[in-house]
Amino acid sequence: MTTFDYDLFVIGGGSGGVRAARIASGEHGAKVAMAEEFRMGGTCVIRGCVPKKLMVFAAGHGAAIDDAAAYGWQVEKGRFDWSKFRAMMDAELNRLESIYTRNAEAAGVTIYHQRATVADPHTVRLADGREVTARHILIATGGTPFVPDAYADTGAMTSNEIFLMDQMPGSMLVIGGGFIACEMAGIMQGLGAQVTLMYRGAQILRGFDDDLQEHVAAALVSQGLNLEVNTDLTKLERLEDGRFRATCTQGRVREYDSVLFATGRRANTDGLGLAEAGVTLGKGGEVVVDAYSQTNIPSIFAVGDVTDRIQLTPVAIREGHAFADTVFGGTPVKPDHTMVASAVFTRPEAGTVGLTEEQASAEGPVEIYMASFNPMQSSFIKAESKALMKLVVCAETRRVKGCHIVAPGAGELIQLAGVALKMGATKDDFDATTAVHPTMSEELVLLRKPTRSVAKTG
């Protein structure tokens, strides 16, 4: 019988990898090691969800000060102090990183704070030259943003670097139209920068529900953001003073203090030795896996963004947990990728779960229940901050197939709606639920008449 140094070796110390390691070791008694070449916590804790949400909170306070004045408070609004905020944010990330490390070690996981690559289906090579063997190898290296090759040497930022800025820019060009681009553009606008969001497509947030897209776009514009769709960058120059000169497809030439590319992410598989070990990779370098996160090489598995399934931290955690239960717990578990709720932290936030109107109508006839209104909190002070509540309902079964919300706190609201939709709630269930008044969310149970009916389009 072959003897291995470890039962499991995890490459990548992010949310998915840490969960898999902790469950395999702490709950199932496996001998587990992990390697992380940068910082424990991965994209979410160090370069994504957590610092971004802290910036969302910071950006929201500027508008809150204005609202407070409109409500009668005597307030004086100053400038945002980036250096103070960044110091606090760095301290918080350090705290969270240490928690990730302590929790993994407390579960019995050995951590190698260095890069690791795959030498063969059962061998991992560490950066210091050592090689260790493992019965199973889990790839959990996540994804990374990138600057397109044509502009790679200009000094433009990605979402990784924005948290490391030395100072707040006065103006910023954000390239992209996905949720990261929209969030970062809204954050920087809220913190006081003049922001242009440039996207080559017809509307931002491609893949989200059409009404949600339009609602978020209108909100960003109403806050002073310069939104340019059907527009792309054709030239980007770094000037002697460190600023940028950008030329777009419309022929406009403008200068900005900083430029941020949010044009997509790719799997972190370069140089990992996966292809050499025989692992099948997709066109974008993502690791191809089956329903149990297993690659074509039986001893090698992968979870999280590196597999390019659903790029969300809670999904990676579910995948990591399911992997550990399947391989070490004796209980085969497939991670469930249906009815996954998510949020876009613009201002106001957008929350979505289930199918878009377009996706649902491709499966059969649907009824759309929708309300767009100015909530009491903003209408009282004559502020324009419209909310959107939308339900996509199967016309035949009455099951609610999608829920889409744009409103303050939509991320919190959609989590609760996600429970109902996951359980298979029907429109009649929503109708039978008593409203909580006065709230924005009561509209979800007060939508009695369909806004429109849509025949099957597929």
Short mmCIF file of C-alpha atoms in Angstrom, two decimals:
data_model
loop_
_atom_site.label_atom_id
_atom_site.label_comp_id
_atom_site.label_asym_id
_atom_site.label_seq_id
_atom_site.Cartn_x
_atom_site.Cartn_y
_atom_site.Cartn_z
CA MET A 1 0.00 0.00 0.00
CA THR A 2 1.37 3.40 -1.02
CA THR A 3 2.18 5.75 1.84
CA PHE A 4 1.70 9.50 1.36
CA ASP A 5 2.91 12.45 3.41
CA TYR A 6 -0.65 13.80 3.54
CA ASP A 7 -4.13 12.60 2.81
CA LEU A 8 -4.90 16.00 1.27
CA PHE A 9 -2.81 18.87 0.01
CA VAL A 10 -4.69 22.09 -0.77
CA ILE A 11 -3.11 24.68 -3.05
CA GLY A 12 -4.68 28.05 -2.24
CA GLY A 13 -5.64 29.56 1.12
CA GLY A 14 -8.87 31.28 0.14
CA SER A 15 -12.39 30.62 1.36
CA GLY A 16 -12.98 27.42 -0.62
CA GLY A 17 -9.61 25.86 0.11
CA VAL A 18 -9.66 26.72 3.81
CA ARG A 19 -13.16 25.30 4.26
CA ALA A 20 -12.17 22.06 2.50
CA ALA A 21 -9.02 21.75 4.61
CA ARG A 22 -10.76 22.45 7.90
CA ILE A 23 -13.59 19.99 7.28
CA ALA A 24 -11.30 17.26 5.97
CA SER A 25 -8.96 17.60 8.94
CA GLY A 26 -11.11 18.81 11.80
CA GLU A 27 -14.27 16.78 11.12
CA HIS A 28 -13.08 13.79 9.12
CA GLY A 29 -9.64 13.22 10.65
CA ALA A 30 -7.58 13.51 7.47
CA LYS A 31 -3.95 14.61 7.54
CA VAL A 32 -4.05 17.89 5.64
CA ALA A 33 -1.56 20.49 4.44
CA MET A 34 -2.11 23.74 2.60
CA ALA A 35 0.07 26.17 0.67
CA GLU A 36 -0.68 29.87 0.17
CA GLU A 37 1.84 32.05 -1.64
CA PHE A 38 0.35 35.45 -0.77
CA ARG A 39 -2.02 35.98 2.15
CA MET A 40 -4.47 33.63 3.83
CA GLY A 41 -8.06 34.54 3.07
CA GLY A 42 -7.76 34.76 -0.69
CA THR A 43 -9.64 37.14 -2.95
CA CYS A 44 -12.65 37.61 -0.68
CA VAL A 45 -10.84 38.62 2.49
CA ILE A 46 -7.79 40.36 1.04
CA ARG A 47 -8.67 41.67 -2.43
CA GLY A 48 -12.42 41.47 -2.84
CA CYS A 49 -15.60 41.14 -0.81
CA VAL A 50 -14.38 42.44 2.53
CA PRO A 51 -12.33 45.52 1.55
CA LYS A 52 -14.88 46.34 -1.15
CA LYS A 53 -17.76 46.26 1.32
CA LEU A 54 -15.82 48.47 3.72
CA MET A 55 -15.38 50.94 0.86
CA VAL A 56 -19.10 50.69 0.11
CA PHE A 57 -19.86 51.62 3.71
CA ALA A 58 -17.44 54.56 3.52
CA ALA A 59 -18.89 55.80 0.24
CA GLY A 60 -22.44 55.63 1.56
CA HIS A 61 -21.73 57.97 4.45
CA GLY A 62 -21.23 60.91 2.10
CA ALA A 63 -24.79 60.66 0.80
CA ALA A 64 -26.01 59.96 4.33
CA ILE A 65 -24.57 63.29 5.50
CA ASP A 66 -26.48 65.07 2.74
CA ASP A 67 -29.67 63.25 3.69
CA ALA A 68 -29.16 64.11 7.35
CA ALA A 69 -28.96 67.80 6.45
CA ALA A 70 -32.16 67.49 4.42
CA TYR A 71 -33.85 65.91 7.44
CA GLY A 72 -32.90 68.90 9.60
CA TRP A 73 -29.58 67.96 11.16
CA GLN A 74 -26.93 70.65 11.48
CA VAL A 75 -23.99 69.02 9.71
CA GLU A 76 -20.81 70.13 8.02
CA LYS A 77 -19.48 67.87 5.31
CA GLY A 78 -15.75 67.65 4.75
CA ARG A 79 -13.52 65.68 2.41
CA PHE A 80 -13.00 61.95 2.62
CA ASP A 81 -9.69 61.02 4.28
CA TRP A 82 -8.42 58.03 2.29
CA SER A 83 -5.23 57.62 4.34
CA LYS A 84 -7.18 57.28 7.59
CA PHE A 85 -9.64 54.85 6.05
CA ARG A 86 -6.93 52.75 4.42
CA ALA A 87 -5.03 52.35 7.69
CA MET A 88 -8.19 51.08 9.37
CA MET A 89 -8.97 48.79 6.43
CA ASP A 90 -5.45 47.32 6.42
CA ALA A 91 -5.71 46.61 10.14
CA GLU A 92 -9.04 44.85 9.66
CA LEU A 93 -7.70 42.69 6.82
CA ASN A 94 -4.71 41.73 8.96
CA ARG A 95 -7.08 40.72 11.74
CA LEU A 96 -9.20 38.59 9.43
CA GLU A 97 -6.16 36.98 7.83
CA SER A 98 -4.88 35.92 11.24
CA ILE A 99 -8.29 34.40 12.04
CA TYR A 100 -8.20 32.35 8.84
CA THR A 101 -4.73 31.10 9.72
CA ARG A 102 -5.60 30.30 13.34
CA ASN A 103 -8.80 28.48 12.42
CA ALA A 104 -7.03 26.29 9.86
CA GLU A 105 -4.20 25.46 12.25
CA ALA A 106 -6.64 24.79 15.08
CA ALA A 107 -8.29 22.19 12.85
CA GLY A 108 -4.94 20.46 12.46
CA VAL A 109 -3.98 21.83 9.04
CA THR A 110 -0.27 22.35 8.29
CA ILE A 111 0.24 25.62 6.41
CA TYR A 112 3.12 26.31 4.05
CA HIS A 113 3.37 30.05 3.42
CA GLN A 114 4.83 29.73 -0.07
CA ARG A 115 3.92 28.86 -3.62
CA ALA A 116 3.16 25.24 -4.49
CA THR A 117 2.77 23.57 -7.87
CA VAL A 118 1.67 20.16 -9.05
CA ALA A 119 4.59 17.87 -9.94
CA ASP A 120 2.45 14.83 -10.69
CA PRO A 121 -1.00 13.50 -9.68
CA HIS A 122 0.20 12.78 -6.15
CA THR A 123 3.15 15.16 -5.67
CA VAL A 124 3.30 18.85 -4.81
CA ARG A 125 6.49 20.86 -5.27
CA LEU A 126 7.04 23.77 -2.87
CA ALA A 127 8.85 26.97 -3.78
CA ASP A 128 11.73 26.08 -1.45
CA GLY A 129 12.40 22.95 -3.52
CA ARG A 130 10.82 20.39 -1.22
CA GLU A 131 8.39 17.86 -2.61
CA VAL A 132 5.56 16.33 -0.60
CA THR A 133 3.12 13.62 -1.59
CA ALA A 134 -0.62 13.48 -1.07
CA ARG A 135 -3.36 10.97 -1.74
CA HIS A 136 -5.52 13.82 -3.00
CA ILE A 137 -4.67 17.32 -4.26
CA LEU A 138 -7.20 20.15 -4.23
CA ILE A 139 -6.71 23.18 -6.45
CA ALA A 140 -8.30 26.27 -4.87
CA THR A 141 -6.21 29.07 -6.35
CA GLY A 142 -9.13 31.26 -7.39
CA GLY A 143 -9.10 33.83 -10.14
CA THR A 144 -7.43 37.12 -10.85
CA PRO A 145 -8.31 40.35 -12.66
CA PHE A 146 -6.09 41.50 -15.48
CA VAL A 147 -5.25 44.49 -17.62
CA PRO A 148 -5.61 43.71 -21.36
CA ASP A 149 -2.25 43.11 -23.02
CA ALA A 150 -2.47 46.30 -25.07
CA TYR A 151 -2.50 48.39 -21.88
CA ALA A 152 -0.54 46.16 -19.52
CA ASP A 153 2.45 48.53 -19.30
CA THR A 154 0.52 51.75 -18.72
CA GLY A 155 0.29 51.45 -14.94
CA ALA A 156 -3.51 51.12 -14.95
CA MET A 157 -5.09 49.40 -11.95
CA THR A 158 -7.28 46.36 -11.46
CA SER A 159 -9.57 45.68 -8.51
CA ASN A 160 -6.54 44.16 -6.75
CA GLU A 161 -4.62 47.42 -6.64
CA ILE A 162 -7.46 49.83 -5.88
CA PHE A 163 -7.30 48.87 -2.20
CA LEU A 164 -3.61 49.80 -2.15
CA MET A 165 -3.91 53.36 -3.49
CA ASP A 166 -1.68 55.89 -1.76
CA GLN A 167 -4.22 58.66 -2.24
CA MET A 168 -7.68 59.35 -3.58
CA PRO A 169 -7.72 60.29 -7.27
CA GLY A 170 -9.67 63.33 -8.31
CA SER A 171 -10.88 61.57 -11.45
CA MET A 172 -11.03 57.97 -12.58
CA LEU A 173 -11.86 56.04 -15.73
CA VAL A 174 -13.34 52.59 -15.09
CA ILE A 175 -13.35 50.20 -18.04
CA GLY A 176 -15.94 47.41 -17.92
CA GLY A 177 -19.61 46.81 -17.31
CA GLY A 178 -19.83 43.88 -14.93
CA PHE A 179 -20.66 43.99 -11.25
CA ILE A 180 -17.08 44.74 -10.18
CA ALA A 181 -16.84 47.68 -12.59
CA CYS A 182 -20.19 49.07 -11.45
CA GLU A 183 -19.38 48.65 -7.77
CA MET A 184 -15.96 50.27 -8.02
CA ALA A 185 -17.28 53.13 -10.14
CA GLY A 186 -20.05 53.80 -7.64
CA ILE A 187 -17.68 53.57 -4.69
CA MET A 188 -15.18 56.02 -6.12
CA GLN A 189 -17.95 58.42 -7.13
CA GLY A 190 -19.33 58.22 -3.61
CA LEU A 191 -15.92 58.95 -2.10
CA GLY A 192 -15.62 62.15 -4.12
CA ALA A 193 -13.90 61.27 -7.40
CA GLN A 194 -15.27 62.24 -10.79
CA VAL A 195 -15.85 58.89 -12.46
CA THR A 196 -16.46 57.78 -16.03
CA LEU A 197 -17.65 54.22 -16.53
CA MET A 198 -16.94 53.03 -20.07
CA TYR A 199 -18.46 49.83 -21.42
CA ARG A 200 -18.39 48.47 -24.94
CA GLY A 201 -21.79 46.76 -24.62
CA ALA A 202 -25.25 48.23 -24.92
CA GLN A 203 -25.97 48.16 -21.19
CA ILE A 204 -24.06 47.46 -17.98
CA LEU A 205 -24.53 44.30 -15.89
CA ARG A 206 -24.88 41.93 -18.84
CA GLY A 207 -26.52 38.69 -17.73
CA PHE A 208 -28.64 40.35 -15.07
CA ASP A 209 -32.34 41.03 -15.52
CA ASP A 210 -33.00 43.81 -18.05
CA ASP A 211 -35.11 45.92 -15.69
CA LEU A 212 -32.45 45.61 -12.99
CA GLN A 213 -29.77 46.69 -15.48
CA GLU A 214 -31.68 49.79 -16.50
CA HIS A 215 -32.56 50.70 -12.93
CA VAL A 216 -28.95 50.49 -11.71
CA ALA A 217 -27.67 52.41 -14.74
CA ALA A 218 -30.15 55.23 -14.11
CA ALA A 219 -29.18 55.36 -10.44
CA LEU A 220 -25.47 55.65 -11.23
CA VAL A 221 -26.11 58.47 -13.69
CA SER A 222 -28.38 60.30 -11.22
CA GLN A 223 -25.49 60.30 -8.73
CA GLY A 224 -23.25 62.15 -11.16
CA LEU A 225 -21.37 59.25 -12.71
CA ASN A 226 -20.58 59.61 -16.41
CA LEU A 227 -21.82 56.37 -18.01
CA GLU A 228 -20.71 55.65 -21.57
CA VAL A 229 -22.06 52.47 -23.16
CA ASN A 230 -21.40 51.24 -26.71
CA THR A 231 -17.98 52.79 -26.21
CA ASP A 232 -14.56 51.22 -25.98
CA LEU A 233 -11.02 52.33 -25.28
CA THR A 234 -8.76 52.61 -28.34
CA LYS A 235 -5.68 54.25 -26.83
CA LEU A 236 -4.28 54.83 -23.37
CA GLU A 237 -1.16 56.88 -22.65
CA ARG A 238 0.66 57.57 -19.39
CA LEU A 239 1.62 61.24 -19.18
CA GLU A 240 4.74 62.69 -17.58
CA ASP A 241 2.78 63.89 -14.56
CA GLY A 242 1.49 60.37 -13.93
CA ARG A 243 -2.00 61.01 -15.25
CA PHE A 244 -3.61 59.14 -18.16
CA ARG A 245 -4.83 60.27 -21.56
CA ALA A 246 -7.58 58.03 -22.92
CA THR A 247 -9.03 57.91 -26.43
CA CYS A 248 -12.30 56.09 -27.07
CA THR A 249 -14.11 54.76 -30.12
CA GLN A 250 -16.22 57.92 -30.25
CA GLY A 251 -13.06 59.94 -30.84
CA ARG A 252 -13.12 61.69 -27.47
CA VAL A 253 -9.76 62.32 -25.79
CA ARG A 254 -9.75 62.99 -22.04
CA GLU A 255 -7.37 62.86 -19.11
CA TYR A 256 -7.81 61.09 -15.78
CA ASP A 257 -5.85 60.77 -12.56
CA SER A 258 -6.26 56.98 -12.59
CA VAL A 259 -7.62 54.17 -14.73
CA LEU A 260 -9.17 50.94 -13.48
CA PHE A 261 -9.74 47.89 -15.70
CA ALA A 262 -12.59 45.61 -14.61
CA THR A 263 -12.93 43.71 -17.86
CA GLY A 264 -13.07 40.20 -16.47
CA ARG A 265 -11.17 37.65 -14.43
CA ARG A 266 -9.25 34.54 -15.35
CA ALA A 267 -8.41 31.37 -13.48
CA ASN A 268 -5.16 31.27 -11.52
CA THR A 269 -3.67 28.22 -13.22
CA ASP A 270 -0.61 29.65 -14.99
CA GLY A 271 2.52 27.73 -14.06
CA LEU A 272 0.74 25.39 -11.64
CA GLY A 273 1.80 22.29 -13.58
CA LEU A 274 -1.76 21.11 -14.10
CA ALA A 275 -1.56 20.58 -17.85
CA GLU A 276 1.73 18.74 -17.43
CA ALA A 277 0.05 16.46 -14.89
CA GLY A 278 -2.66 15.69 -17.43
CA VAL A 279 -5.45 17.84 -15.96
CA THR A 280 -7.94 19.13 -18.51
CA LEU A 281 -8.20 22.93 -18.63
CA GLY A 282 -10.83 25.03 -20.37
CA LYS A 283 -10.26 27.75 -22.96
CA GLY A 284 -9.77 30.35 -20.24
CA GLY A 285 -7.41 28.21 -18.21
CA GLU A 286 -10.14 27.13 -15.80
CA VAL A 287 -9.98 23.65 -14.28
CA VAL A 288 -12.65 21.40 -15.76
CA VAL A 289 -14.42 19.36 -13.07
CA ASP A 290 -17.45 17.09 -12.71
CA ALA A 291 -20.40 17.50 -10.36
CA TYR A 292 -18.21 16.38 -7.43
CA SER A 293 -15.38 18.84 -8.25
CA GLN A 294 -13.16 16.04 -9.56
CA THR A 295 -10.92 16.56 -12.57
CA ASN A 296 -10.13 13.96 -15.22
CA ILE A 297 -7.20 12.93 -12.99
CA PRO A 298 -8.87 10.95 -10.14
CA SER A 299 -6.57 12.26 -7.39
CA ILE A 300 -6.92 15.95 -8.32
CA PHE A 301 -9.95 18.09 -7.49
CA ALA A 302 -10.71 21.81 -7.77
CA VAL A 303 -13.18 24.22 -6.16
CA GLY A 304 -13.98 27.91 -6.32
CA ASP A 305 -13.29 30.53 -8.97
CA VAL A 306 -10.50 28.46 -10.53
CA THR A 307 -13.26 26.21 -11.93
CA ASP A 308 -15.26 29.16 -13.34
CA ARG A 309 -18.64 27.82 -12.28
CA ILE A 310 -20.23 30.54 -10.13
CA GLN A 311 -17.64 33.04 -8.96
CA LEU A 312 -18.98 33.80 -5.50
CA THR A 313 -17.34 33.17 -2.14
CA PRO A 314 -20.28 31.30 -0.57
CA VAL A 315 -20.33 29.01 -3.60
CA ALA A 316 -16.62 28.23 -3.20
CA ILE A 317 -17.22 27.46 0.48
CA ARG A 318 -20.09 25.11 -0.38
CA GLU A 319 -17.94 23.39 -2.99
CA GLY A 320 -15.04 22.99 -0.57
CA HIS A 321 -17.29 21.55 2.13
CA ALA A 322 -18.97 19.17 -0.32
CA PHE A 323 -15.57 17.98 -1.55
CA ALA A 324 -14.39 17.18 1.97
CA ASP A 325 -17.60 15.33 2.84
CA THR A 326 -17.45 13.38 -0.41
CA VAL A 327 -13.80 12.34 -0.33
CA PHE A 328 -13.14 12.07 3.41
CA GLY A 329 -16.58 11.86 5.01
CA GLY A 330 -17.92 8.94 3.03
CA THR A 331 -20.98 10.97 2.02
CA PRO A 332 -21.08 11.91 -1.67
CA VAL A 333 -22.33 15.50 -1.90
CA LYS A 334 -22.83 17.56 -5.03
CA PRO A 335 -22.63 21.32 -4.45
CA ASP A 336 -25.97 22.86 -5.43
CA HIS A 337 -25.58 25.67 -7.97
CA THR A 338 -29.28 26.42 -8.39
CA MET A 339 -31.13 29.41 -6.94
CA VAL A 340 -27.94 31.10 -5.75
CA ALA A 341 -28.70 34.63 -4.55
CA SER A 342 -26.22 37.43 -5.15
CA ALA A 343 -25.90 41.17 -4.72
CA VAL A 344 -24.28 44.07 -6.53
CA PHE A 345 -23.14 46.69 -4.05
CA THR A 346 -23.90 49.80 -6.03
CA ARG A 347 -25.92 52.63 -4.47
CA PRO A 348 -28.66 51.57 -4.12
CA GLU A 349 -27.75 47.89 -4.03
CA ALA A 350 -29.10 45.30 -6.45
CA GLY A 351 -30.08 41.80 -5.37
CA THR A 352 -31.04 38.88 -7.56
CA VAL A 353 -31.98 35.23 -7.21
CA GLY A 354 -33.30 32.77 -9.74
CA LEU A 355 -33.99 33.41 -13.41
CA THR A 356 -34.14 36.66 -15.30
CA GLU A 357 -37.26 37.46 -17.28
CA GLU A 358 -35.47 36.46 -20.48
CA GLN A 359 -34.26 33.14 -19.05
CA ALA A 360 -37.65 32.25 -17.58
CA SER A 361 -39.63 33.10 -20.71
CA ALA A 362 -37.32 30.83 -22.71
CA GLU A 363 -38.66 27.94 -20.60
CA GLY A 364 -42.33 28.87 -20.85
CA PRO A 365 -44.89 31.65 -20.46
CA VAL A 366 -44.34 33.98 -17.50
CA GLU A 367 -46.09 36.78 -15.67
CA ILE A 368 -44.11 39.78 -14.51
CA TYR A 369 -45.02 41.56 -11.28
CA MET A 370 -43.08 44.76 -10.79
CA ALA A 371 -43.13 48.04 -8.90
CA SER A 372 -40.80 51.01 -9.20
CA PHE A 373 -41.23 53.71 -6.60
CA ASN A 374 -39.49 56.34 -4.51
CA PRO A 375 -39.23 54.99 -0.93
CA MET A 376 -40.53 57.04 1.97
CA GLN A 377 -37.04 57.74 3.28
CA SER A 378 -36.03 59.57 0.11
CA SER A 379 -39.39 60.92 -1.06
CA PHE A 380 -39.79 62.82 2.22
CA ILE A 381 -36.75 64.95 1.42
CA LYS A 382 -37.59 65.16 -2.30
CA ALA A 383 -34.60 62.99 -3.18
CA GLU A 384 -34.68 60.70 -6.21
CA SER A 385 -33.67 57.18 -5.16
CA LYS A 386 -36.11 54.82 -6.79
CA ALA A 387 -36.47 51.22 -5.68
CA LEU A 388 -37.37 48.28 -7.90
CA MET A 389 -39.17 45.11 -6.83
CA LYS A 390 -39.72 42.45 -9.49
CA LEU A 391 -41.04 38.90 -9.46
CA VAL A 392 -40.83 36.57 -12.46
CA VAL A 393 -43.62 34.00 -12.15
CA CYS A 394 -44.30 30.83 -14.17
CA ALA A 395 -47.74 31.38 -15.71
CA GLU A 396 -48.56 27.66 -15.53
CA THR A 397 -47.36 26.59 -12.07
CA ARG A 398 -47.41 30.02 -10.35
CA ARG A 399 -43.95 29.26 -8.97
CA VAL A 400 -41.76 32.33 -8.51
CA LYS A 401 -38.78 31.68 -10.78
CA GLY A 402 -36.90 34.91 -10.18
CA CYS A 403 -36.75 37.87 -7.80
CA HIS A 404 -34.87 41.07 -8.57
CA ILE A 405 -34.52 44.02 -6.21
CA VAL A 406 -32.82 47.40 -6.48
CA ALA A 407 -33.07 49.26 -3.19
CA PRO A 408 -31.08 50.23 -0.10
CA GLY A 409 -30.20 46.98 1.63
CA ALA A 410 -31.13 44.83 -1.39
CA GLY A 411 -28.34 42.43 -0.49
CA GLU A 412 -30.01 41.77 2.85
CA LEU A 413 -33.48 41.50 1.29
CA ILE A 414 -32.50 39.08 -1.45
CA GLN A 415 -31.02 36.66 1.08
CA LEU A 416 -34.48 36.20 2.61
CA ALA A 417 -36.19 36.04 -0.78
CA GLY A 418 -33.64 33.39 -1.73
CA VAL A 419 -34.91 31.11 1.05
CA ALA A 420 -38.47 31.37 -0.26
CA LEU A 421 -37.50 30.70 -3.88
CA LYS A 422 -35.23 27.81 -2.88
CA MET A 423 -38.22 26.23 -1.14
CA GLY A 424 -40.31 26.58 -4.29
CA ALA A 425 -42.58 29.42 -3.18
CA THR A 426 -45.45 30.34 -5.49
CA LYS A 427 -46.96 33.72 -6.18
CA ASP A 428 -49.91 32.61 -4.04
CA ASP A 429 -47.51 32.09 -1.13
CA PHE A 430 -46.27 35.66 -1.55
CA ASP A 431 -49.89 36.92 -1.77
CA ALA A 432 -50.81 35.07 1.43
CA THR A 433 -47.99 36.70 3.37
CA THR A 434 -48.96 39.70 5.46
CA ALA A 435 -46.98 42.86 4.69
CA VAL A 436 -44.68 44.60 7.14
CA HIS A 437 -45.63 48.27 6.97
CA PRO A 438 -44.17 50.74 6.27
CA THR A 439 -41.26 49.07 4.48
CA MET A 440 -39.95 48.87 0.95
CA SER A 441 -39.98 45.08 0.94
CA GLU A 442 -43.75 44.92 1.55
CA GLU A 443 -44.14 45.58 -2.16
CA LEU A 444 -43.03 41.99 -2.77
CA VAL A 445 -46.24 40.70 -1.15
CA LEU A 446 -48.51 43.48 -2.43
CA LEU A 447 -47.93 42.97 -6.16
CA ARG A 448 -51.41 41.70 -7.06
CA LYS A 449 -51.75 42.37 -10.77
CA PRO A 450 -49.16 41.38 -13.36
CA THR A 451 -47.34 44.24 -15.05
CA ARG A 452 -47.19 42.15 -18.21
CA SER A 453 -47.47 38.61 -19.49
CA VAL A 454 -44.78 37.16 -21.70
CA ALA A 455 -45.29 34.17 -23.99
CA LYS A 456 -42.65 31.48 -24.30
CA THR A 457 -39.74 32.82 -26.29
CA GLY A 458 -37.53 29.73 -26.46
#
